Coordinates of C-alpha atoms in Angstrom, one line a residue:
Chain J
M22 CA 0.0 0.0 0.0
N23 CA 1.2 3.5 -0.8
T24 CA 1.7 5.7 2.2
N25 CA 0.8 9.4 1.8
V26 CA 0.8 12.4 4.1
V27 CA -0.9 15.8 4.0
G28 CA 1.3 18.9 4.2
V29 CA -0.3 22.2 5.2
D30 CA 1.1 25.6 4.8
M31 CA -0.6 27.9 7.2
G32 CA -0.2 31.5 6.3
G33 CA -1.8 34.8 7.4
T34 CA -3.8 35.2 4.2
K35 CA -4.2 31.7 2.8
I36 CA -4.1 28.0 3.8
L37 CA -2.6 25.6 1.4
S38 CA -2.7 21.8 1.7
A39 CA -1.4 19.0 -0.5
V40 CA -1.5 15.2 -0.4
V41 CA 2.1 14.1 -0.9
D42 CA 3.5 10.6 -1.6
A43 CA 6.7 9.1 -0.3
E44 CA 8.7 10.4 -3.2
G45 CA 7.5 14.0 -2.7
N46 CA 5.1 14.0 -5.6
I47 CA 2.1 16.3 -5.0
L48 CA -1.0 14.3 -5.8
S49 CA -3.5 17.0 -5.1
T50 CA -3.8 20.5 -3.6
A51 CA -6.4 22.7 -2.0
K52 CA -6.4 26.4 -1.0
V53 CA -8.7 28.4 1.3
P54 CA -8.5 31.9 2.6
T55 CA -7.4 32.1 6.2
Q56 CA -9.7 35.0 7.3
A57 CA -7.7 35.2 10.4
K58 CA -10.0 37.8 12.0
D59 CA -12.5 35.0 12.6
D60 CA -12.7 33.0 15.9
T61 CA -9.7 30.6 16.3
S62 CA -12.0 27.5 16.2
I63 CA -13.5 28.7 12.9
V64 CA -10.1 29.2 11.4
I65 CA -9.1 25.7 12.6
D66 CA -12.3 24.3 11.0
R67 CA -11.2 25.9 7.8
I68 CA -7.8 24.2 8.0
A69 CA -9.6 20.8 8.5
E70 CA -11.8 21.6 5.5
C71 CA -8.8 22.4 3.4
I72 CA -7.2 19.1 4.3
R73 CA -10.3 17.2 3.5
E74 CA -10.6 18.9 0.2
A75 CA -7.0 18.0 -0.8
F76 CA -7.7 14.5 0.4
Q77 CA -10.9 14.1 -1.7
E78 CA -9.3 15.6 -4.7
S79 CA -6.4 13.1 -4.6
G80 CA -8.6 10.0 -4.9
V81 CA -6.1 8.0 -2.6
A82 CA -7.4 5.4 -0.2
P83 CA -8.6 7.0 3.1
D84 CA -6.3 4.8 5.2
S85 CA -3.2 5.6 3.1
I86 CA -2.9 9.0 4.8
Q87 CA -0.5 8.4 7.7
A88 CA 0.0 11.8 9.1
I89 CA -0.6 15.5 8.7
G90 CA 2.3 18.1 8.9
I91 CA 1.7 21.8 9.4
G92 CA 4.1 24.7 9.0
A93 CA 2.7 27.6 11.1
P94 CA 4.0 31.1 11.9
G95 CA 5.4 32.3 15.1
P96 CA 7.1 30.8 18.1
L97 CA 5.5 27.4 18.8
D98 CA 6.2 24.3 20.7
P99 CA 7.0 21.5 18.2
E100 CA 6.3 18.8 20.8
T101 CA 2.9 19.9 22.0
G102 CA 2.0 21.6 18.8
I103 CA 0.8 24.7 20.6
V104 CA 1.3 28.0 18.7
I105 CA 2.6 30.2 21.4
F106 CA 2.2 33.5 19.6
A107 CA 1.4 34.4 16.0
P108 CA 0.7 38.1 15.6
N109 CA -0.4 37.8 11.9
L110 CA -3.1 35.3 12.9
G111 CA -3.9 37.0 16.2
W112 CA -3.2 33.7 17.9
K113 CA -1.9 33.1 21.4
D114 CA -1.4 29.6 23.0
V115 CA -3.5 27.8 20.4
P116 CA -3.3 24.0 20.7
L117 CA -3.2 23.5 16.9
K118 CA -2.1 19.9 17.0
T119 CA -4.7 18.5 19.3
E120 CA -7.5 20.6 17.8
L121 CA -6.8 19.2 14.4
E122 CA -6.4 15.7 15.6
S123 CA -9.8 15.9 17.2
R124 CA -11.3 17.1 14.0
I125 CA -9.6 14.7 11.5
G126 CA -8.4 11.8 13.6
I127 CA -5.0 11.5 12.0
P128 CA -1.7 12.2 13.9
T129 CA -0.8 15.8 13.3
F130 CA 2.7 17.5 13.7
V131 CA 3.4 21.2 13.9
D132 CA 6.6 23.2 13.4
N133 CA 7.3 26.7 12.5
D134 CA 7.3 27.7 8.9
V135 CA 11.0 28.4 8.5
N136 CA 12.0 25.1 10.1
V137 CA 9.5 23.3 7.8
G138 CA 10.9 25.2 4.8
T139 CA 14.4 24.0 5.7
L140 CA 13.2 20.5 6.2
G141 CA 11.4 20.5 2.9
E142 CA 14.6 21.5 1.1
H143 CA 16.5 18.8 3.0
T144 CA 14.0 16.1 2.1
F145 CA 12.8 17.0 -1.4
G146 CA 14.8 20.0 -2.6
A147 CA 18.4 21.3 -2.8
G148 CA 19.6 19.5 0.3
K149 CA 18.7 15.9 -0.5
G150 CA 21.0 13.5 1.3
I151 CA 22.9 16.3 3.1
Q152 CA 23.5 15.6 6.8
N153 CA 24.1 19.1 8.2
L154 CA 22.3 22.0 6.6
V155 CA 21.3 25.6 7.4
G156 CA 18.4 27.2 5.6
I157 CA 18.3 31.0 5.4
F158 CA 15.1 32.7 4.2
V159 CA 15.3 36.3 3.2
G160 CA 11.9 38.1 3.0
T161 CA 10.3 40.8 5.1
G162 CA 12.5 39.4 7.9
I163 CA 15.3 36.8 7.8
G164 CA 14.4 33.4 9.3
G165 CA 16.3 30.1 9.3
G166 CA 16.3 26.5 10.2
I167 CA 19.1 24.0 11.2
I168 CA 19.3 20.4 10.2
L169 CA 21.9 18.4 12.1
N170 CA 22.6 14.7 11.4
G171 CA 19.6 14.7 9.1
E172 CA 17.0 16.1 11.6
L173 CA 15.6 19.4 12.6
F174 CA 17.5 20.9 15.5
H175 CA 15.3 22.9 17.9
G176 CA 17.7 23.8 20.7
A177 CA 17.3 24.5 24.4
S178 CA 14.3 26.9 24.1
K179 CA 13.0 25.3 20.9
T180 CA 14.0 28.5 19.1
A181 CA 17.2 27.5 17.3
G182 CA 17.8 29.0 13.8
E183 CA 17.1 32.7 14.5
I184 CA 19.6 33.6 11.8
G185 CA 18.1 37.0 11.4
H186 CA 19.3 37.9 14.9
I187 CA 22.9 37.0 14.5
I188 CA 24.7 40.3 15.2
V189 CA 26.8 41.2 12.2
K190 CA 27.6 44.8 13.1
A191 CA 27.6 45.7 16.8
D192 CA 26.1 49.1 17.3
G193 CA 24.6 49.0 13.8
P194 CA 21.1 49.9 12.8
K195 CA 18.2 49.2 15.2
C196 CA 16.4 45.8 14.7
G197 CA 12.8 45.0 15.4
C198 CA 14.0 42.8 18.2
G199 CA 15.2 45.8 20.1
T200 CA 18.9 45.3 19.8
R201 CA 21.3 46.7 17.1
G202 CA 23.2 45.3 14.1
C203 CA 21.2 42.1 13.6
L204 CA 21.5 40.5 10.1
E205 CA 17.7 41.2 9.7
A206 CA 18.3 44.9 10.3
L207 CA 20.9 45.0 7.5
A208 CA 19.8 42.6 4.8
S209 CA 16.1 41.9 4.9
R210 CA 13.6 43.4 2.5
T211 CA 12.5 45.7 5.4
A212 CA 16.1 46.9 5.8
M213 CA 16.3 47.5 2.0
T214 CA 13.0 49.4 2.0
K215 CA 14.3 51.6 4.8
A216 CA 17.5 52.3 2.8
F217 CA 15.4 53.2 -0.3
Q218 CA 13.1 55.5 1.7
K219 CA 16.1 57.3 3.2
A220 CA 17.9 57.7 -0.1
I221 CA 14.8 58.8 -2.1
L222 CA 12.7 60.7 0.4
K223 CA 15.4 62.2 2.6
K224 CA 18.4 62.6 0.2
G225 CA 16.4 63.1 -3.0
K226 CA 18.1 60.3 -4.9
K227 CA 16.4 59.2 -8.2
S228 CA 15.3 55.6 -8.6
I229 CA 13.0 53.6 -10.9
L230 CA 11.4 52.3 -7.6
T231 CA 9.5 55.6 -7.3
K232 CA 7.7 54.8 -10.6
L233 CA 7.4 51.1 -9.9
T234 CA 5.7 51.7 -6.6
D235 CA 3.6 54.7 -7.8
G236 CA 5.5 56.7 -5.2
D237 CA 4.6 54.6 -2.3
L238 CA 7.9 53.0 -1.4
G239 CA 6.2 51.0 1.4
L240 CA 4.9 48.8 -1.4
I241 CA 8.3 47.5 -2.5
R242 CA 7.9 43.7 -3.0
S243 CA 10.5 41.2 -4.0
G244 CA 9.2 41.3 -7.5
T245 CA 9.6 45.1 -7.6
L246 CA 13.3 44.7 -6.5
A247 CA 13.8 42.2 -9.3
K248 CA 12.5 44.6 -11.9
A249 CA 14.6 47.5 -10.6
L250 CA 17.7 45.2 -10.7
R251 CA 17.0 44.1 -14.2
S252 CA 16.8 47.7 -15.3
K253 CA 20.2 48.3 -13.6
D254 CA 18.7 51.1 -11.4
K255 CA 21.8 52.7 -9.8
L256 CA 20.3 53.1 -6.3
T257 CA 19.0 49.5 -6.3
L258 CA 22.4 48.2 -7.3
K259 CA 24.0 50.1 -4.5
V260 CA 21.5 48.9 -1.8
F261 CA 21.9 45.3 -3.1
K262 CA 25.7 45.6 -2.7
Q263 CA 25.1 46.2 1.0
T264 CA 22.5 43.4 1.2
T265 CA 24.8 40.8 -0.3
K266 CA 27.8 42.1 1.8
Y267 CA 25.9 41.6 5.1
L268 CA 24.4 38.3 4.0
G269 CA 28.1 37.3 3.3
V270 CA 29.1 38.4 6.8
G271 CA 26.2 36.4 8.3
I272 CA 27.0 33.3 6.2
G273 CA 30.7 33.7 7.0
S274 CA 29.9 33.6 10.7
I275 CA 27.8 30.5 10.3
V276 CA 30.4 28.8 8.2
N277 CA 33.2 29.6 10.7
F278 CA 31.1 28.6 13.7
L279 CA 29.1 25.6 12.6
N280 CA 30.8 24.5 9.3
P281 CA 27.7 22.9 7.9
D282 CA 27.7 20.8 4.7
M283 CA 25.3 23.2 2.9
I284 CA 23.6 26.5 3.2
V285 CA 20.3 26.8 1.3
L286 CA 19.1 30.3 0.5
G287 CA 15.4 30.9 -0.1
G288 CA 12.6 33.2 0.7
G289 CA 10.8 35.9 -1.3
V290 CA 13.8 38.1 -2.1
V291 CA 16.0 35.1 -3.2
E292 CA 13.3 33.5 -5.3
A293 CA 12.5 36.8 -7.1
L294 CA 16.1 37.3 -8.2
D295 CA 18.2 35.3 -10.6
D296 CA 21.4 33.2 -10.0
K297 CA 23.6 36.3 -10.0
F298 CA 22.3 37.1 -6.5
I299 CA 23.4 33.8 -5.1
D300 CA 26.8 34.2 -6.9
D301 CA 27.2 37.6 -5.3
I302 CA 26.4 36.2 -1.9
R303 CA 28.9 33.4 -2.4
K304 CA 31.6 35.9 -3.3
A305 CA 30.7 38.0 -0.2
A306 CA 30.8 34.9 2.0
K307 CA 34.3 34.1 0.7
K308 CA 35.5 37.4 2.1
Y309 CA 34.4 36.5 5.6
A310 CA 34.7 32.8 6.0
L311 CA 38.0 31.1 6.7
P312 CA 39.2 29.5 3.4
D313 CA 39.8 26.0 4.7
T314 CA 36.4 26.1 6.5
L315 CA 34.4 27.3 3.5
K316 CA 35.9 24.7 1.3
G317 CA 33.5 21.9 2.3
V318 CA 30.4 24.1 2.4
Q319 CA 28.0 24.4 -0.5
I320 CA 26.0 27.6 -0.8
V321 CA 23.0 27.0 -3.0
S322 CA 19.5 28.4 -3.7
A323 CA 16.3 26.7 -2.6
Q324 CA 14.5 24.6 -5.2
L325 CA 11.0 24.1 -4.0
G326 CA 9.6 27.6 -4.7
D327 CA 5.8 27.9 -4.2
D328 CA 5.6 24.3 -3.1
A329 CA 8.2 24.7 -0.2
G330 CA 5.5 25.1 2.4
V331 CA 3.4 22.1 1.7
L332 CA 6.3 19.8 0.8
G333 CA 8.2 20.9 3.9
A334 CA 5.1 20.1 6.0
A335 CA 4.8 16.7 4.3
A336 CA 8.5 16.1 5.1
L337 CA 7.8 17.1 8.8
A338 CA 4.9 14.6 8.9
R339 CA 7.1 11.8 7.6
Q340 CA 10.1 12.6 9.9
R341 CA 8.0 12.8 13.0
L342 CA 6.2 9.6 12.2
K343 CA 9.5 7.9 11.7
D344 CA 10.8 9.3 15.0
G345 CA 7.7 7.9 16.8
Chain Q
M7 CA 39.0 -4.9 35.7
N8 CA 39.3 -1.2 35.8
T9 CA 39.7 0.5 32.4
N10 CA 42.0 3.4 32.2
V11 CA 43.1 5.8 29.4
V12 CA 46.0 8.1 29.0
G13 CA 45.2 11.8 28.2
V14 CA 47.9 13.9 26.6
D15 CA 48.0 17.7 26.4
M16 CA 50.4 18.5 23.6
G17 CA 51.6 22.2 23.9
G18 CA 54.2 24.3 22.3
T19 CA 56.4 24.4 25.4
K20 CA 55.4 21.3 27.4
I21 CA 53.8 17.9 27.0
L22 CA 51.6 16.8 29.9
S23 CA 50.2 13.3 30.2
A24 CA 48.0 11.6 32.8
V25 CA 46.5 8.2 33.4
V26 CA 42.8 8.7 34.0
D27 CA 40.2 6.3 35.3
A28 CA 36.6 5.9 34.1
E29 CA 35.3 8.5 36.7
G30 CA 37.8 11.1 35.6
N31 CA 40.2 10.6 38.5
I32 CA 43.8 11.4 37.6
L33 CA 45.9 8.4 38.8
S34 CA 49.3 9.8 37.8
T35 CA 50.8 12.6 35.7
A36 CA 54.0 13.2 33.8
K37 CA 55.5 16.3 32.1
V38 CA 58.3 16.8 29.6
P39 CA 59.5 19.9 27.7
T40 CA 58.3 19.9 24.0
Q41 CA 61.5 21.4 22.5
A42 CA 59.6 21.8 19.3
K43 CA 62.7 22.9 17.4
D44 CA 63.9 19.3 17.3
D45 CA 63.1 16.8 14.5
T46 CA 59.4 15.8 14.5
S47 CA 60.3 12.1 15.2
I48 CA 62.3 13.1 18.2
V49 CA 59.4 15.2 19.5
I50 CA 57.0 12.2 19.0
D51 CA 59.6 10.0 20.8
R52 CA 59.3 12.5 23.7
I53 CA 55.5 12.2 23.7
A54 CA 55.8 8.4 23.9
E55 CA 58.3 8.8 26.7
C56 CA 55.9 11.1 28.6
I57 CA 53.0 8.6 28.2
R58 CA 55.2 5.7 29.4
E59 CA 56.3 7.8 32.4
A60 CA 52.7 8.5 33.5
F61 CA 51.8 4.9 33.0
Q62 CA 54.7 3.6 35.1
E63 CA 54.0 6.2 37.8
S64 CA 50.3 5.1 38.0
G65 CA 51.1 1.4 38.9
V66 CA 48.0 0.2 37.0
A67 CA 48.0 -3.1 35.1
P68 CA 49.5 -2.7 31.6
D69 CA 46.5 -4.1 29.9
S70 CA 44.1 -1.8 31.7
I71 CA 45.1 1.1 29.4
Q72 CA 42.5 1.0 26.7
A73 CA 43.4 4.0 24.6
I74 CA 45.4 7.2 24.4
G75 CA 43.8 10.6 23.6
I76 CA 45.8 13.6 22.5
G77 CA 44.8 17.3 22.3
A78 CA 47.1 18.9 19.8
P79 CA 47.3 22.4 18.4
G80 CA 46.3 23.6 14.9
P81 CA 44.0 22.3 12.2
L82 CA 44.2 18.6 12.1
D83 CA 42.1 15.6 10.8
P84 CA 40.5 13.9 13.8
E85 CA 39.9 10.8 11.7
T86 CA 43.4 10.2 10.4
G87 CA 45.0 11.9 13.3
I88 CA 47.2 13.9 11.0
V89 CA 48.2 17.4 12.3
I90 CA 47.8 19.5 9.2
F91 CA 49.5 22.6 10.4
A92 CA 50.8 23.7 13.8
P93 CA 52.9 26.9 13.5
N94 CA 54.0 26.8 17.2
L95 CA 55.4 23.3 16.7
G96 CA 56.7 23.9 13.2
W97 CA 54.6 20.9 12.1
K98 CA 53.1 20.2 8.7
D99 CA 51.2 17.0 7.8
V100 CA 52.5 15.0 10.8
P101 CA 50.7 11.6 11.2
L102 CA 50.7 11.9 15.0
K103 CA 48.2 9.1 15.5
T104 CA 49.9 6.4 13.5
E105 CA 53.4 7.4 14.7
L106 CA 52.3 7.1 18.3
E107 CA 50.5 3.8 17.7
S108 CA 53.6 2.3 16.2
R109 CA 55.6 3.4 19.2
I110 CA 53.2 2.4 22.0
G111 CA 50.9 -0.2 20.4
I112 CA 47.7 1.3 21.9
P113 CA 44.8 2.8 19.9
T114 CA 45.5 6.6 19.8
F115 CA 43.0 9.4 19.0
V116 CA 43.8 13.0 18.2
D117 CA 41.7 16.1 18.1
N118 CA 42.5 19.8 18.4
D119 CA 43.1 21.3 21.8
V120 CA 39.9 23.4 22.0
N121 CA 37.7 20.6 20.9
V122 CA 39.4 18.4 23.5
G123 CA 39.0 21.2 26.1
T124 CA 35.3 21.4 25.3
L125 CA 34.8 17.6 25.5
G126 CA 36.6 17.6 28.8
E127 CA 34.2 20.1 30.3
H128 CA 31.3 18.1 28.9
T129 CA 32.5 14.7 30.3
F130 CA 34.1 15.7 33.6
G131 CA 33.5 19.4 34.2
A132 CA 30.8 22.1 34.0
G133 CA 28.8 20.4 31.3
K134 CA 28.3 16.9 32.7
G135 CA 25.1 15.5 31.3
I136 CA 24.4 18.4 28.9
Q137 CA 23.4 17.4 25.4
N138 CA 24.3 20.5 23.4
L139 CA 27.1 22.7 24.6
V140 CA 29.5 25.3 23.2
G141 CA 32.9 25.9 24.7
I142 CA 34.5 29.3 24.3
F143 CA 38.2 29.7 25.3
V144 CA 39.6 33.2 25.6
G145 CA 43.3 33.5 25.6
T146 CA 45.9 34.8 23.1
G147 CA 43.2 34.0 20.5
I148 CA 39.6 32.8 20.9
G149 CA 38.9 29.2 20.2
G150 CA 35.9 27.0 20.7
G151 CA 34.3 23.6 20.4
I152 CA 30.7 22.3 19.8
I153 CA 29.1 19.3 21.4
L154 CA 25.8 18.2 19.8
N155 CA 23.8 15.4 21.1
G156 CA 26.6 14.6 23.5
E157 CA 29.3 14.3 20.9
L158 CA 32.0 16.6 19.4
F159 CA 30.7 18.2 16.2
H160 CA 33.4 18.6 13.5
G161 CA 31.5 19.9 10.5
A162 CA 32.0 19.6 6.7
S163 CA 35.7 20.6 6.7
K164 CA 36.4 19.3 10.2
T165 CA 36.9 22.9 11.4
A166 CA 33.6 23.6 13.2
G167 CA 33.8 25.8 16.3
E168 CA 36.0 28.7 15.0
I169 CA 34.1 31.0 17.4
G170 CA 37.0 33.5 17.3
H171 CA 36.1 34.1 13.7
I172 CA 32.4 34.9 14.1
I173 CA 32.1 38.4 12.7
V174 CA 30.6 40.6 15.4
K175 CA 31.4 44.0 13.9
A176 CA 31.6 44.1 10.1
D177 CA 34.4 46.6 9.0
G178 CA 35.8 46.5 12.5
P179 CA 39.4 46.0 13.5
K180 CA 41.6 43.7 11.4
C181 CA 41.9 40.1 12.5
G182 CA 44.9 37.8 12.2
C183 CA 42.8 35.7 9.7
G184 CA 42.8 38.6 7.2
T185 CA 39.2 39.8 7.5
R186 CA 37.8 42.5 9.8
G187 CA 35.6 42.5 12.9
C188 CA 36.1 38.9 14.1
L189 CA 35.4 38.2 17.8
E190 CA 39.1 37.4 18.2
A191 CA 40.0 40.8 16.9
L192 CA 37.8 42.5 19.5
A193 CA 37.9 40.4 22.7
S194 CA 41.1 38.2 22.9
R195 CA 44.1 39.0 25.0
T196 CA 45.8 40.0 21.9
A197 CA 43.1 42.5 21.1
M198 CA 43.2 43.8 24.7
T199 CA 47.0 44.2 24.5
K200 CA 46.7 46.2 21.3
A201 CA 44.1 48.4 23.0
F202 CA 46.5 49.0 26.0
Q203 CA 49.4 49.7 23.7
K204 CA 47.4 52.2 21.7
A205 CA 46.1 54.0 24.8
I206 CA 49.4 54.0 26.8
L207 CA 52.0 54.4 24.1
K208 CA 50.1 56.5 21.5
K209 CA 47.6 58.5 23.7
G210 CA 49.8 58.7 26.8
K211 CA 47.2 57.2 29.1
K212 CA 48.3 56.2 32.6
S213 CA 47.9 52.6 33.7
I214 CA 49.3 50.3 36.3
L215 CA 50.1 47.9 33.5
T216 CA 53.2 50.0 32.6
K217 CA 54.6 49.1 36.0
L218 CA 53.3 45.5 36.1
T219 CA 55.0 44.8 32.8
D220 CA 58.2 46.8 33.5
G221 CA 57.2 49.0 30.6
D222 CA 57.0 46.1 28.0
L223 CA 53.3 45.9 27.3
G224 CA 53.9 43.0 25.0
L225 CA 54.3 41.0 28.2
I226 CA 50.7 41.4 29.4
R227 CA 49.6 37.9 30.5
S228 CA 46.2 36.9 31.9
G229 CA 47.6 37.1 35.5
T230 CA 48.7 40.7 34.8
L231 CA 45.2 41.6 33.7
A232 CA 43.8 40.1 36.8
K233 CA 46.1 42.2 39.0
A234 CA 45.3 45.4 37.1
L235 CA 41.6 44.7 37.5
R236 CA 41.9 44.0 41.2
S237 CA 43.7 47.3 41.6
K238 CA 40.7 49.0 39.8
D239 CA 43.0 50.4 37.2
K240 CA 40.9 52.8 35.1
L241 CA 42.2 51.9 31.7
T242 CA 42.0 48.2 32.4
L243 CA 38.3 48.6 33.5
K244 CA 37.6 50.5 30.3
V245 CA 39.2 47.9 28.0
F246 CA 37.4 45.1 29.9
K247 CA 34.1 46.8 29.3
Q248 CA 34.7 46.5 25.6
T249 CA 35.9 42.9 25.9
T250 CA 32.8 41.8 27.9
K251 CA 30.6 43.7 25.5
Y252 CA 32.0 41.9 22.4
L253 CA 32.0 38.5 24.1
G254 CA 28.3 39.3 24.8
V255 CA 27.7 40.1 21.2
G256 CA 29.4 36.8 20.1
I257 CA 27.5 34.8 22.7
G258 CA 24.3 36.5 21.7
S259 CA 24.8 35.4 18.1
I260 CA 25.5 31.8 19.2
V261 CA 22.5 31.7 21.5
N262 CA 20.2 33.1 18.8
F263 CA 21.5 30.9 16.1
L264 CA 22.2 27.5 17.8
N265 CA 20.3 27.9 21.1
P266 CA 22.5 25.4 22.9
D267 CA 21.8 24.2 26.4
M268 CA 25.0 25.6 27.8
I269 CA 27.9 27.9 27.0
V270 CA 31.1 27.1 28.9
L271 CA 33.7 29.9 29.2
G272 CA 37.3 29.0 29.7
G273 CA 40.9 29.8 28.7
G274 CA 43.6 31.8 30.3
V275 CA 41.8 35.1 30.5
V276 CA 38.6 33.6 32.1
E277 CA 40.6 31.4 34.5
A278 CA 42.7 34.3 35.8
L279 CA 39.7 36.4 36.6
D280 CA 37.0 36.0 39.2
D281 CA 33.3 35.3 38.8
K282 CA 32.5 38.9 38.2
F283 CA 33.9 38.6 34.7
I284 CA 31.4 35.7 33.9
D285 CA 28.6 37.8 35.5
D286 CA 29.5 40.8 33.3
I287 CA 29.6 38.6 30.2
R288 CA 26.2 37.1 31.1
K289 CA 24.8 40.7 31.4
A290 CA 26.3 41.6 28.1
A291 CA 24.9 38.5 26.4
K292 CA 21.5 39.5 27.7
K293 CA 21.6 42.7 25.7
Y294 CA 22.1 40.8 22.4
A295 CA 20.3 37.5 22.8
L296 CA 16.5 37.2 22.2
P297 CA 15.0 36.8 25.7
D298 CA 12.9 33.7 25.0
T299 CA 15.9 32.1 23.4
L300 CA 18.4 32.9 26.1
K301 CA 16.0 31.5 28.8
G302 CA 17.0 27.9 28.3
V303 CA 20.8 28.6 28.0
Q304 CA 23.2 28.4 30.9
I305 CA 26.4 30.5 30.7
V306 CA 29.0 29.1 33.1
S307 CA 32.7 29.0 33.6
A308 CA 34.9 26.0 32.9
Q309 CA 35.8 23.9 35.9
L310 CA 38.8 21.8 35.0
G311 CA 41.5 24.5 35.1
D312 CA 45.0 23.2 34.6
D313 CA 43.8 19.6 34.2
A314 CA 41.5 20.5 31.3
G315 CA 44.0 19.4 28.6
V316 CA 44.7 15.9 30.0
L317 CA 41.2 15.2 31.2
G318 CA 39.7 16.4 27.8
A319 CA 42.1 14.1 26.0
A320 CA 41.1 11.2 28.3
A321 CA 37.5 12.0 27.5
L322 CA 38.3 11.9 23.8
A323 CA 40.0 8.5 24.1
R324 CA 36.9 7.1 25.9
Q325 CA 34.4 8.7 23.4
R326 CA 36.3 7.5 20.3
L327 CA 36.7 4.0 21.8
K328 CA 33.0 3.9 22.5
D329 CA 32.2 5.1 18.9
G330 CA 34.4 2.3 17.6

């Protein structure tokens, strides 16, 4: 009998689910809006409905579904499956695992979205067969996950992988976390947006971004950045030089400290750009990592794209089932 | 029958060895000068002699010695036991493991001195029973080791744990490794010595260190620093404020990234100072680590002191024997 799992990507605006076989093939998918403003129990009903929809669509035997994996935002406890705090859902201490198990009756496993994204790349993507891997996801913020000896590493407080809060420049720009000089404060899309706003609005610099965002620089998305880079916009090139530099510093620190087999770069910003961005980051990392230490470390881009969430969640379901 | 091992601490000036029982009791010790300028084979003869001396001194049964562990300087291959490069010994590609095995006829295991120091604290010292631990040793440089799931973690290039080369201040002061802003360039005894030389020789600042070193600031040792701190020397207090700050930044990054159960601080500088130094480092780390992440992480001082080298090497021998 084939064994299948359901992977769920729980986002602030939409819920995606997919039935995934043992080889990582997506047999069916479903999508529903999150409508996070509703009562928590209604939102969880909606997740259950999305799972059932994907399941019915797939046509697989009911008892072939072994487990459900969910990647959810925010700090959460991967053992109890309680989402501790998820601002974009308005959730606090929500027992997502047990609530779903009582609705569907199938073992359910929860982990945070960046851990799940990292595990997905390890199981089905760029990191197949790699023992020790660090995932770095560059978007609004910078998140990450760590795989050690082939398994997700959670750490003492279940919060390992906060790569955005490696300090790369002590006394540098203020970070959302309250301290200064974190990688996220220097190389996330939010950091880039601030740099653009300062250059254009305060210093009067010209940039195609003014036109691309209809003058509202708060609307800079990863796709906007890709367009501006393609048009060789001077200011964008300058800001990206800083971004790749600091990503290089952060990666250099990780390489020197942990010396993993592979670093996988993903997230909105990385996915919107072409391979030159990864090349530039590799070159920057070379300036900061010890040569003999960097030698064994591959730095590659994520491969799963839009499917990363559901495939990662499917990988989570399989790994946790295997671990008992 | 009791099972014993020999632990060897291979330094640039002296070789220490000890017969150690399963509980970490030192049954006997021996010490010979390294005289590293001699031929490599003569120096290795001397290590063998030092091991035999400790063994004879102990009075244990010859066949109770199960293995020999050696902590040696420099990048080395822990599998083959080849010391790749050790400037302070003048060694390049020296097959230390096989050379000793052919002289003594007992399985011999080699790892670098900071890894061995970390393993010693994990097995017999501050980190007993801890699963995930990072050792940080502050002396002339800053070295470190990583224990994951109870075992030394070596990484892709066998160089994991280069904590001195985490970049804490991009574009900061130049480091011996060629890049800028490494932890070692900001918080090692070498970095402190540079800061003292600049303040006293270039800026004409007064300090008790001038008297304590007879005017040769190149002679600042960890004990000298301890004396200057005890006398509340203003310049020393100021330099130490920077040192603890940057150690806090580095530890903050490690806590946020890896979230280990424990960080053990050792090395000449830490050992020469009292508990206030560790307290100050803890406070500094609190400024840079995410509160929920730091919660689960103990920051403590190393316990093995002068015995760290031989006990760590004994722990290495036991762990590698066990791993087969």
